[in-house]
Coordinates of C-alpha atoms in Angstrom, one line a residue:
X1 CA 0.1 -0.1 -0.1
X2 CA 1.1 3.9 -0.6
X3 CA 0.1 7.0 0.7
X4 CA -1.1 9.6 -1.9
X5 CA -0.6 13.4 -1.6
X6 CA -3.9 13.8 0.4
X7 CA -2.6 11.1 2.9
X8 CA -4.9 8.6 1.5
X9 CA -3.8 5.0 1.3
X10 CA -3.9 3.5 -2.2
X11 CA -3.1 0.0 -3.4
X12 CA 0.3 -0.3 -5.1
X13 CA 1.2 -1.9 -8.2
X14 CA 2.8 -5.4 -7.9
X15 CA 6.3 -5.2 -9.1
X16 CA 5.9 -7.9 -11.6
X17 CA 3.0 -6.2 -13.7
X18 CA 4.5 -4.5 -17.0
X19 CA 4.3 -0.9 -16.9
X20 CA 7.0 -0.2 -19.6
X21 CA 5.6 -0.5 -23.1
X22 CA 8.2 1.5 -25.2
X23 CA 9.3 -1.8 -26.6
X24 CA 6.6 -4.2 -25.9
X25 CA 3.0 -4.9 -27.4
X26 CA 0.2 -3.4 -25.4
X27 CA -3.5 -4.8 -24.6
X28 CA -4.5 -1.7 -26.6
X29 CA -2.1 -2.3 -29.5
X30 CA -3.1 -5.9 -29.8
X31 CA -6.7 -4.9 -29.9
X32 CA -5.9 -2.1 -32.5
X33 CA -8.2 0.2 -29.9
X34 CA -7.2 3.2 -31.2
X35 CA -8.6 2.2 -34.6
X36 CA -11.8 0.9 -33.0
X37 CA -12.5 3.7 -30.6
X38 CA -11.8 6.5 -33.0
X39 CA -14.4 5.0 -35.6
X40 CA -17.4 6.4 -34.1
X41 CA -18.0 9.7 -35.8
X42 CA -21.5 11.2 -35.0
X43 CA -23.2 13.0 -38.1
X44 CA -25.3 15.1 -35.7
X45 CA -24.8 16.8 -32.3
X46 CA -27.2 14.6 -30.8
X47 CA -26.3 12.6 -27.5
X48 CA -28.0 9.4 -28.7
X49 CA -26.5 9.1 -32.1
X50 CA -23.2 7.5 -30.2
X51 CA -25.6 5.0 -28.9
X52 CA -27.0 4.1 -32.3
X53 CA -23.4 3.7 -34.0
X54 CA -22.2 1.8 -31.0
X55 CA -24.8 -1.0 -31.2
X56 CA -24.4 -1.3 -34.8
X57 CA -20.9 -1.6 -34.9
X58 CA -20.7 -4.1 -31.9
X59 CA -23.5 -6.2 -33.8
X60 CA -21.2 -6.2 -36.8
X61 CA -18.4 -7.5 -34.8
X62 CA -20.6 -10.3 -33.3
X63 CA -21.9 -11.1 -36.8
X64 CA -18.2 -11.6 -38.0
X65 CA -17.6 -14.1 -35.2
X66 CA -20.7 -16.1 -36.0
X67 CA -19.6 -16.2 -39.6
X68 CA -16.1 -17.4 -38.4
X69 CA -17.8 -20.1 -36.4
X70 CA -20.5 -21.0 -38.9
X71 CA -17.8 -21.5 -41.8
X72 CA -15.5 -23.6 -39.3
X73 CA -18.9 -25.6 -38.5
X74 CA -19.8 -26.4 -42.2
X75 CA -16.1 -27.4 -43.1
X76 CA -16.3 -29.8 -40.0
X77 CA -19.5 -31.2 -41.0
X78 CA -18.4 -31.9 -44.8
X79 CA -15.3 -33.8 -43.4
X80 CA -18.0 -36.3 -41.8
X81 CA -16.2 -34.9 -38.2
X82 CA -19.4 -33.6 -36.3
X83 CA -18.2 -33.5 -33.0
X84 CA -15.7 -30.3 -33.5
X85 CA -18.9 -28.4 -35.1
X86 CA -21.0 -28.7 -32.0
X87 CA -18.5 -26.2 -29.9
X88 CA -18.8 -24.0 -32.7
X89 CA -22.6 -24.1 -33.1
X90 CA -22.9 -23.8 -29.1
X91 CA -20.9 -20.5 -29.2
X92 CA -23.0 -19.4 -32.4
X93 CA -26.2 -19.7 -30.2
X94 CA -24.7 -17.6 -27.4
X95 CA -23.3 -15.0 -29.7
X96 CA -27.3 -14.5 -31.0
X97 CA -28.2 -14.1 -27.5
X98 CA -25.7 -11.3 -27.4
X99 CA -27.4 -9.8 -30.5
X100 CA -30.8 -10.1 -29.1
X101 CA -29.8 -8.5 -25.8
X102 CA -28.3 -5.3 -27.9
X103 CA -32.0 -4.4 -29.2
X104 CA -33.2 -4.1 -25.5
X105 CA -30.3 -1.4 -25.1
X106 CA -31.2 0.4 -28.6
X107 CA -34.8 0.4 -27.4
X108 CA -34.0 3.2 -25.0
X109 CA -33.6 5.5 -28.1
X110 CA -37.1 7.0 -28.1
X111 CA -38.9 8.2 -31.4
X112 CA -38.4 11.8 -30.6
X113 CA -34.7 11.3 -29.7
X114 CA -34.1 9.1 -33.3
X115 CA -36.0 11.7 -35.3
X116 CA -33.2 14.4 -34.5
X117 CA -30.5 12.5 -36.5
X118 CA -32.6 9.9 -38.5
X119 CA -31.9 12.2 -41.8
X120 CA -28.3 12.4 -41.2
X121 CA -28.5 8.5 -42.0
X122 CA -29.1 9.5 -45.8
X123 CA -30.1 6.1 -47.8
X124 CA -27.9 3.9 -45.5
X125 CA -29.6 1.0 -43.8
X126 CA -29.3 -2.3 -41.5
X127 CA -30.7 -3.9 -44.3
X128 CA -27.2 -3.2 -46.4
X129 CA -25.5 -5.1 -43.7
X130 CA -23.6 -7.7 -45.5
X131 CA -22.5 -9.7 -42.9
X132 CA -26.1 -10.2 -42.0
X133 CA -26.8 -11.7 -45.5
X134 CA -23.7 -13.9 -45.3
X135 CA -25.0 -15.4 -42.1
X136 CA -28.5 -16.0 -43.9
X137 CA -26.9 -17.5 -47.0
X138 CA -24.8 -19.8 -44.1
X139 CA -28.1 -20.9 -42.7
X140 CA -29.9 -21.8 -45.9
X141 CA -31.9 -18.7 -46.9
X142 CA -30.6 -17.5 -50.4
X143 CA -31.9 -14.5 -52.5
X144 CA -29.7 -13.8 -55.3
X145 CA -31.8 -10.4 -55.7
X146 CA -30.3 -8.8 -52.7
X147 CA -26.9 -8.9 -54.4
X148 CA -27.9 -5.8 -56.3
X149 CA -27.6 -4.0 -53.0
X150 CA -23.9 -4.4 -53.1
X151 CA -22.9 -4.1 -56.7
X152 CA -21.0 -0.8 -56.2
X153 CA -18.4 -2.9 -54.3
X154 CA -16.7 -5.3 -56.8
X155 CA -15.0 -7.1 -54.2
X156 CA -17.7 -7.4 -51.6
X157 CA -20.5 -8.3 -54.4
X158 CA -18.0 -11.1 -55.2
X159 CA -17.7 -12.6 -51.7
X160 CA -21.5 -12.6 -51.5
X161 CA -21.9 -14.1 -54.8
X162 CA -19.5 -16.7 -54.0
X163 CA -21.2 -17.6 -50.5
X164 CA -24.7 -17.6 -52.4
X165 CA -23.4 -20.4 -54.2
X166 CA -21.7 -22.6 -51.4
X167 CA -23.9 -25.2 -49.5
X168 CA -25.4 -24.0 -46.3
X169 CA -24.8 -25.6 -42.9
X170 CA -28.3 -27.4 -43.4
X171 CA -27.0 -28.8 -46.9
X172 CA -23.8 -30.0 -45.0
X173 CA -26.1 -31.7 -42.6
X174 CA -28.4 -33.2 -45.1
X175 CA -25.0 -34.6 -46.7
X176 CA -24.0 -36.3 -43.4
X177 CA -27.4 -38.0 -43.1
X178 CA -26.7 -39.6 -46.6
X179 CA -23.2 -40.4 -45.8
X180 CA -24.6 -42.1 -43.1
X181 CA -26.5 -44.4 -45.3
X182 CA -29.9 -42.7 -44.7
X183 CA -31.9 -42.5 -48.1
X184 CA -31.8 -38.6 -49.5
X185 CA -33.2 -37.7 -52.7
X186 CA -30.5 -36.8 -55.4
X187 CA -32.2 -33.7 -56.3
X188 CA -31.5 -32.5 -52.5
X189 CA -27.9 -33.6 -52.6
X190 CA -27.2 -32.1 -56.0
X191 CA -29.5 -28.8 -55.8
X192 CA -28.7 -25.5 -56.9
X193 CA -27.0 -23.9 -53.8
X194 CA -27.9 -20.5 -54.8
X195 CA -31.4 -21.3 -54.1
X196 CA -33.1 -21.2 -50.6
X197 CA -33.4 -24.4 -49.2
X198 CA -37.3 -26.1 -49.4
X199 CA -38.6 -28.8 -47.4
X200 CA -38.4 -32.1 -48.7
X201 CA -39.9 -35.7 -47.5
X202 CA -36.9 -37.7 -47.8
X203 CA -35.0 -35.2 -45.3
X204 CA -37.9 -35.5 -42.9
X205 CA -38.1 -39.4 -43.1
X206 CA -34.1 -39.2 -42.2
X207 CA -34.3 -37.1 -39.6
X208 CA -37.5 -39.0 -38.2
X209 CA -35.2 -42.1 -38.2
X210 CA -32.3 -40.1 -36.5
X211 CA -35.0 -39.1 -33.6
X212 CA -36.4 -42.3 -33.4
X213 CA -32.9 -43.9 -32.5
X214 CA -30.6 -41.5 -30.5
X215 CA -28.6 -43.8 -29.5
X216 CA -27.5 -45.1 -33.2
X217 CA -27.2 -41.6 -34.7
X218 CA -26.3 -39.7 -31.4
X219 CA -24.0 -37.5 -33.3
X220 CA -26.5 -36.5 -36.1
X221 CA -29.1 -35.8 -33.2
X222 CA -27.0 -33.6 -31.4
X223 CA -26.1 -31.6 -34.8
X224 CA -30.1 -31.5 -35.3
X225 CA -30.3 -29.8 -31.6
X226 CA -27.7 -27.4 -32.0
X227 CA -29.4 -26.3 -35.5
X228 CA -32.6 -25.9 -33.6
X229 CA -30.9 -23.6 -31.1
X230 CA -29.5 -21.2 -33.8
X231 CA -32.7 -21.4 -36.0
X232 CA -34.8 -20.1 -32.9
X233 CA -32.3 -17.6 -31.5
X234 CA -32.1 -16.1 -35.4
X235 CA -36.1 -15.8 -35.5
X236 CA -35.7 -14.4 -31.8
X237 CA -33.2 -12.2 -33.0
X238 CA -35.7 -10.8 -36.1
X239 CA -38.5 -10.8 -33.8
X240 CA -36.4 -8.2 -31.4
X241 CA -35.4 -6.3 -34.3
X242 CA -38.7 -5.7 -35.8
X243 CA -40.2 -4.9 -32.4
X244 CA -37.5 -2.4 -31.7
X245 CA -38.0 -0.7 -35.3
X246 CA -41.8 -0.6 -34.5
X247 CA -41.2 1.0 -31.0
X248 CA -39.0 3.7 -32.6
X249 CA -40.2 4.6 -35.8
X250 CA -43.4 3.0 -36.1
X251 CA -44.4 2.0 -39.9
X252 CA -42.3 4.4 -41.4
X253 CA -40.4 3.3 -44.5
X254 CA -36.9 2.2 -43.6
X255 CA -34.0 4.8 -44.6
X256 CA -32.9 2.1 -47.1
X257 CA -36.2 2.2 -48.9
X258 CA -37.9 -0.9 -47.3
X259 CA -41.3 -1.1 -46.1
X260 CA -39.7 -1.2 -42.6
X261 CA -41.6 -3.0 -39.9
X262 CA -44.1 -4.9 -42.6
X263 CA -40.9 -6.2 -44.5
X264 CA -39.2 -7.4 -41.0
X265 CA -42.4 -8.9 -40.1
X266 CA -42.5 -10.9 -43.6
X267 CA -39.2 -11.9 -42.8
X268 CA -39.9 -13.7 -39.5
X269 CA -42.0 -16.3 -41.2
X270 CA -39.2 -17.4 -43.1
X271 CA -38.5 -20.5 -41.1
X272 CA -34.7 -22.3 -41.0
X273 CA -34.1 -26.1 -41.2
X274 CA -38.0 -26.8 -42.0
X275 CA -37.8 -30.8 -41.3
X276 CA -36.2 -30.2 -38.0
X277 CA -39.3 -28.7 -37.1
X278 CA -42.0 -30.7 -38.8
X279 CA -40.6 -33.8 -37.7
X280 CA -41.6 -32.8 -34.0
X281 CA -45.2 -33.5 -35.1
X282 CA -44.3 -37.0 -36.5
X283 CA -42.7 -38.6 -33.6

């Protein structure tokens, strides 16, 4: 303990703690905090614009991690090595919970406060989040028409086009069913990956076998439940997104030109991994 100039006792720094970073990498250096924390540029003088910026920037960082985990999980499943994917998918589900919680923070923004700086956003909109689009692609919901939003950026447009034409994690899971000898229609296994996945009876029947014989197909069963977790969380994220938007702007059009809440309500009806839901009725 040490005594400061006011005569108060303060804890001293442990002698082993590094304090000289002239030649060493610091915490801030490693995380590039100078870049991250200087990237919040308000376009208005309104206090709450900082909240709006940080919520969306933080969400994009979490989305980056989701894409990182989903990509690795898909690769693992395609190698017929399912177990490593379980940890990755559990992590995705936890990240989704963080994203869902972020809407409750943003909902502290009132309609009157948002109107003070909404015009400063121009035509920018969350609809344009390419990482959210990549997540949807990875989960099996594809829409080639959305790529038009990114045609101004050739590199980004190419990345999205490539991912549009890749198998989703559900496609990888269905292939895993076939690898284990469960009969899957060939038109599902060799389908056009750029199209959104559509429900198929042979896939439902295969999942039914898995759920009826958990001991034999434990890894496939575990994979199915991990996917259900992710699909559920993604729908919750969409619902809270819609609810927050309605709370703040009502049924105004989105800044990017969408119908706003009306569009977001339609998106909620788009279910992920359909047979994993329908099979529950068949059990």
